[in-house]
Amino acid sequence: MPSRPLNATAASLLGFLHEGPMSGWDLVATAQSRIGDFWSLTQSQVYRELAAMAADGLVEAQERGRRDRRPYAITDAGRAAFTAWVSREPEPETIRFPLLLTIMFGRHVPADQLATVVARHRQAHAARLAAYEQIDAELPPGAAEAEPYAVATLAFGLAYERAMLAWFDDLPPAIAGG
Amino acid sequence: MPSRPLNATAASLLGFLHEGPMSGWDLVATAQSRIGDFWSLTQSQVYRELAAMAADGLVEAQERGRRDRRPYAITDAGRAAFTAWVSREPEPETIRFPLLLTIMFGRHVPADQLATVVARHRQAHAARLAAYEQIDAELPPGAAEAEPYAVATLAFGLAYERAMLAWFDDLPPAIAGG
DNA sequence: TGGTACATGTAACATGTTACATGATTAG
DNA sequence: CTAATCATGTAACATGTTACATGTACCA
């Protein structure tokens, strides 16, 4: 039954299932909106992890509901596995940033093209920052005390995107264009 | 021969091979030191990609040297594939940050334990920032003009780590501890 | 009644990780 | 002579990605 240690994706699903039974579909939406900015996952993965966790007794499929939805409920074993997971030392983050590869190999790219690419990415980051700032601005008063955890992850997004923009704006003309 | 489009890892190896033939061992070391901070790869992967690229005619194994080392040289086809790759639109970065998951699910973690974990990660980021700052301080004069691309990736590391530290220092007591 | 959103799931494949086996060369 | 380092490679598995197949229910 207890096959392998939980991976972070499966553990996150268990984390959300603490709030009540949810279907794979729900979990995808929940995860993408709540942790999607620093932990990506796909539909396929969610169904795979749910099936594996059901086999391991960490979750239990419930009766099918409307539109064939199949909610899963966390079990006691699931709660125990989640607690063990969340108490371990988190691994260091990994960043995979293709734009930096393009820049690192920038001498193989025509200067105007590199500048265009960089400008497009800067724009994407500006848009994401604006989205975070809007969420931040619309936070109800007292959110920082009521939901410090979610607010801290939003703060991360803000800090990250602001740093990215500052970095973009500091790039030399050889990269960002004249 | 031309099986699938290049992935970023394989393309990076081709990028380095522009500087001359290198063995898998050399490439691992080169990649880890030059792009390791924003593009991770392992030994296994390098040997696998080299074998695949050799099969596709993008690189050519040369005679074995000392200690059985087997240098690979980039071919014209390899140069063409690299140029095509480096000219495409880079994909958005992915960040996978387990500590943020721990924080997001922080209500399931004892407060003092969460604070300890956070402090340990802050320390790790401080150390990385210090390392980047030292590299930065030791940059020879004129490096910004001579090697704008590598300097820009260093600037990214500096901006990122500084933002992380600022974020850590702004965490509320509920997370960072009283 | 037909399109769209909801919902589950499989298959195939690409990529990433860990562990191991093997041998060559060098330094002490 | 032996330990450490250099160097290549395989095997097994975990994770991530893309594409597809299927069916349900709502709503215009």
PDB file of N, CA and C (backbone and C1' of nucleotides) in Angstrom, chain A residues 23 25 43 47 67 69-70 96, chain C residues 5-11 16:
ATOM      1  N   SER A  23     -13.108  16.650  -7.354  1.00  0.00           N
ATOM      2  CA  SER A  23     -12.828  15.823  -8.535  1.00  0.00           C
ATOM      3  C   SER A  23     -11.503  16.258  -9.156  1.00  0.00           C
ATOM      4  N   TRP A  25     -11.012  17.334 -12.070  1.00  0.00           N
ATOM      5  CA  TRP A  25     -11.270  18.598 -12.757  1.00  0.00           C
ATOM      6  C   TRP A  25     -11.151  19.784 -11.805  1.00  0.00           C
ATOM      7  N   GLN A  43      -3.518  18.323 -16.407  1.00  0.00           N
ATOM      8  CA  GLN A  43      -4.664  17.451 -16.194  1.00  0.00           C
ATOM      9  C   GLN A  43      -4.245  15.984 -16.097  1.00  0.00           C
ATOM     10  N   TYR A  47      -4.849  13.267 -12.928  1.00  0.00           N
ATOM     11  CA  TYR A  47      -5.582  12.003 -12.946  1.00  0.00           C
ATOM     12  C   TYR A  47      -4.651  10.846 -12.620  1.00  0.00           C
ATOM     13  N   ARG A  67     -22.633  14.773 -14.367  1.00  0.00           N
ATOM     14  CA  ARG A  67     -21.672  14.825 -15.474  1.00  0.00           C
ATOM     15  C   ARG A  67     -20.492  13.894 -15.234  1.00  0.00           C
ATOM     16  N   ARG A  69     -18.767  13.354 -12.819  1.00  0.00           N
ATOM     17  CA  ARG A  69     -17.667  13.791 -11.977  1.00  0.00           C
ATOM     18  C   ARG A  69     -17.433  12.778 -10.854  1.00  0.00           C
ATOM     19  N   ARG A  70     -16.163  12.554 -10.551  1.00  0.00           N
ATOM     20  CA  ARG A  70     -15.814  11.580  -9.533  1.00  0.00           C
ATOM     21  C   ARG A  70     -14.989  12.278  -8.452  1.00  0.00           C
ATOM     22  N   ARG A  96      13.951  27.391 -14.759  1.00  0.00           N
ATOM     23  CA  ARG A  96      14.398  27.064 -16.117  1.00  0.00           C
ATOM     24  C   ARG A  96      13.927  28.186 -17.014  1.00  0.00           C
TER      25      ARG A  96
ATOM     26  P    DA C   5     -16.906  27.775 -24.320  1.00  0.00           P
ATOM     27  O5'  DA C   5     -17.072  27.056 -22.905  1.00  0.00           O
ATOM     28  C5'  DA C   5     -18.223  27.325 -22.134  1.00  0.00           C
ATOM     29  C4'  DA C   5     -18.465  26.169 -21.196  1.00  0.00           C
ATOM     30  C3'  DA C   5     -17.227  25.773 -20.385  1.00  0.00           C
ATOM     31  O3'  DA C   5     -17.661  25.653 -19.045  1.00  0.00           O
ATOM     32  C1'  DA C   5     -18.155  23.876 -21.450  1.00  0.00           C
ATOM     33  P    DC C   6     -16.694  25.235 -17.906  1.00  0.00           P
ATOM     34  O5'  DC C   6     -17.118  23.715 -17.689  1.00  0.00           O
ATOM     35  C5'  DC C   6     -18.449  23.430 -17.238  1.00  0.00           C
ATOM     36  C4'  DC C   6     -18.610  21.936 -17.141  1.00  0.00           C
ATOM     37  C3'  DC C   6     -17.614  21.248 -16.196  1.00  0.00           C
ATOM     38  O3'  DC C   6     -18.375  20.489 -15.278  1.00  0.00           O
ATOM     39  C1'  DC C   6     -17.729  20.122 -18.271  1.00  0.00           C
ATOM     40  P    DA C   7     -17.738  19.961 -13.958  1.00  0.00           P
ATOM     41  O5'  DA C   7     -16.901  18.722 -14.529  1.00  0.00           O
ATOM     42  C5'  DA C   7     -17.531  17.449 -14.643  1.00  0.00           C
ATOM     43  C4'  DA C   7     -16.599  16.473 -15.284  1.00  0.00           C
ATOM     44  C3'  DA C   7     -15.188  16.350 -14.741  1.00  0.00           C
ATOM     45  O3'  DA C   7     -15.208  15.412 -13.666  1.00  0.00           O
ATOM     46  C1'  DA C   7     -15.411  15.857 -17.080  1.00  0.00           C
ATOM     47  P    DT C   8     -13.829  14.816 -13.065  1.00  0.00           P
ATOM     48  O5'  DT C   8     -13.515  13.658 -14.107  1.00  0.00           O
ATOM     49  C5'  DT C   8     -14.516  12.662 -14.346  1.00  0.00           C
ATOM     50  C4'  DT C   8     -13.989  11.640 -15.318  1.00  0.00           C
ATOM     51  C3'  DT C   8     -12.655  11.007 -14.903  1.00  0.00           C
ATOM     52  O3'  DT C   8     -12.866   9.616 -14.721  1.00  0.00           O
ATOM     53  C1'  DT C   8     -12.670  11.606 -17.214  1.00  0.00           C
ATOM     54  P    DG C   9     -11.824   8.748 -13.890  1.00  0.00           P
ATOM     55  O5'  DG C   9     -10.785   8.473 -15.074  1.00  0.00           O
ATOM     56  C5'  DG C   9     -11.244   7.596 -16.095  1.00  0.00           C
ATOM     57  C4'  DG C   9     -10.378   7.724 -17.298  1.00  0.00           C
ATOM     58  C3'  DG C   9      -8.916   7.352 -17.143  1.00  0.00           C
ATOM     59  O3'  DG C   9      -8.829   5.935 -17.311  1.00  0.00           O
ATOM     60  C1'  DG C   9      -9.344   8.998 -18.833  1.00  0.00           C
ATOM     61  P    DT C  10      -7.356   5.261 -17.364  1.00  0.00           P
ATOM     62  O5'  DT C  10      -6.947   5.390 -18.908  1.00  0.00           O
ATOM     63  C5'  DT C  10      -7.847   4.919 -19.910  1.00  0.00           C
ATOM     64  C4'  DT C  10      -7.133   4.987 -21.246  1.00  0.00           C
ATOM     65  C3'  DT C  10      -5.743   4.344 -21.238  1.00  0.00           C
ATOM     66  O3'  DT C  10      -5.652   3.583 -22.439  1.00  0.00           O
ATOM     67  C1'  DT C  10      -5.572   6.606 -21.939  1.00  0.00           C
ATOM     68  P    DA C  11      -4.428   2.615 -22.687  1.00  0.00           P
ATOM     69  O5'  DA C  11      -3.557   3.466 -23.718  1.00  0.00           O
ATOM     70  C5'  DA C  11      -4.208   4.189 -24.753  1.00  0.00           C
ATOM     71  C4'  DA C  11      -3.152   4.818 -25.618  1.00  0.00           C
ATOM     72  C3'  DA C  11      -1.805   4.107 -25.570  1.00  0.00           C
ATOM     73  O3'  DA C  11      -1.341   4.054 -26.909  1.00  0.00           O
ATOM     74  C1'  DA C  11      -1.538   6.366 -24.903  1.00  0.00           C
ATOM     75  P    DG C  16      14.699  18.292 -19.337  1.00  0.00           P
ATOM     76  O5'  DG C  16      14.655  17.376 -18.035  1.00  0.00           O
ATOM     77  C5'  DG C  16      13.521  17.409 -17.189  1.00  0.00           C
ATOM     78  C4'  DG C  16      13.769  16.538 -15.981  1.00  0.00           C
ATOM     79  C3'  DG C  16      15.145  16.692 -15.351  1.00  0.00           C
ATOM     80  O3'  DG C  16      14.921  16.829 -13.949  1.00  0.00           O
ATOM     81  C1'  DG C  16      14.713  14.409 -15.816  1.00  0.00           C
TER      82       DG C  16
END
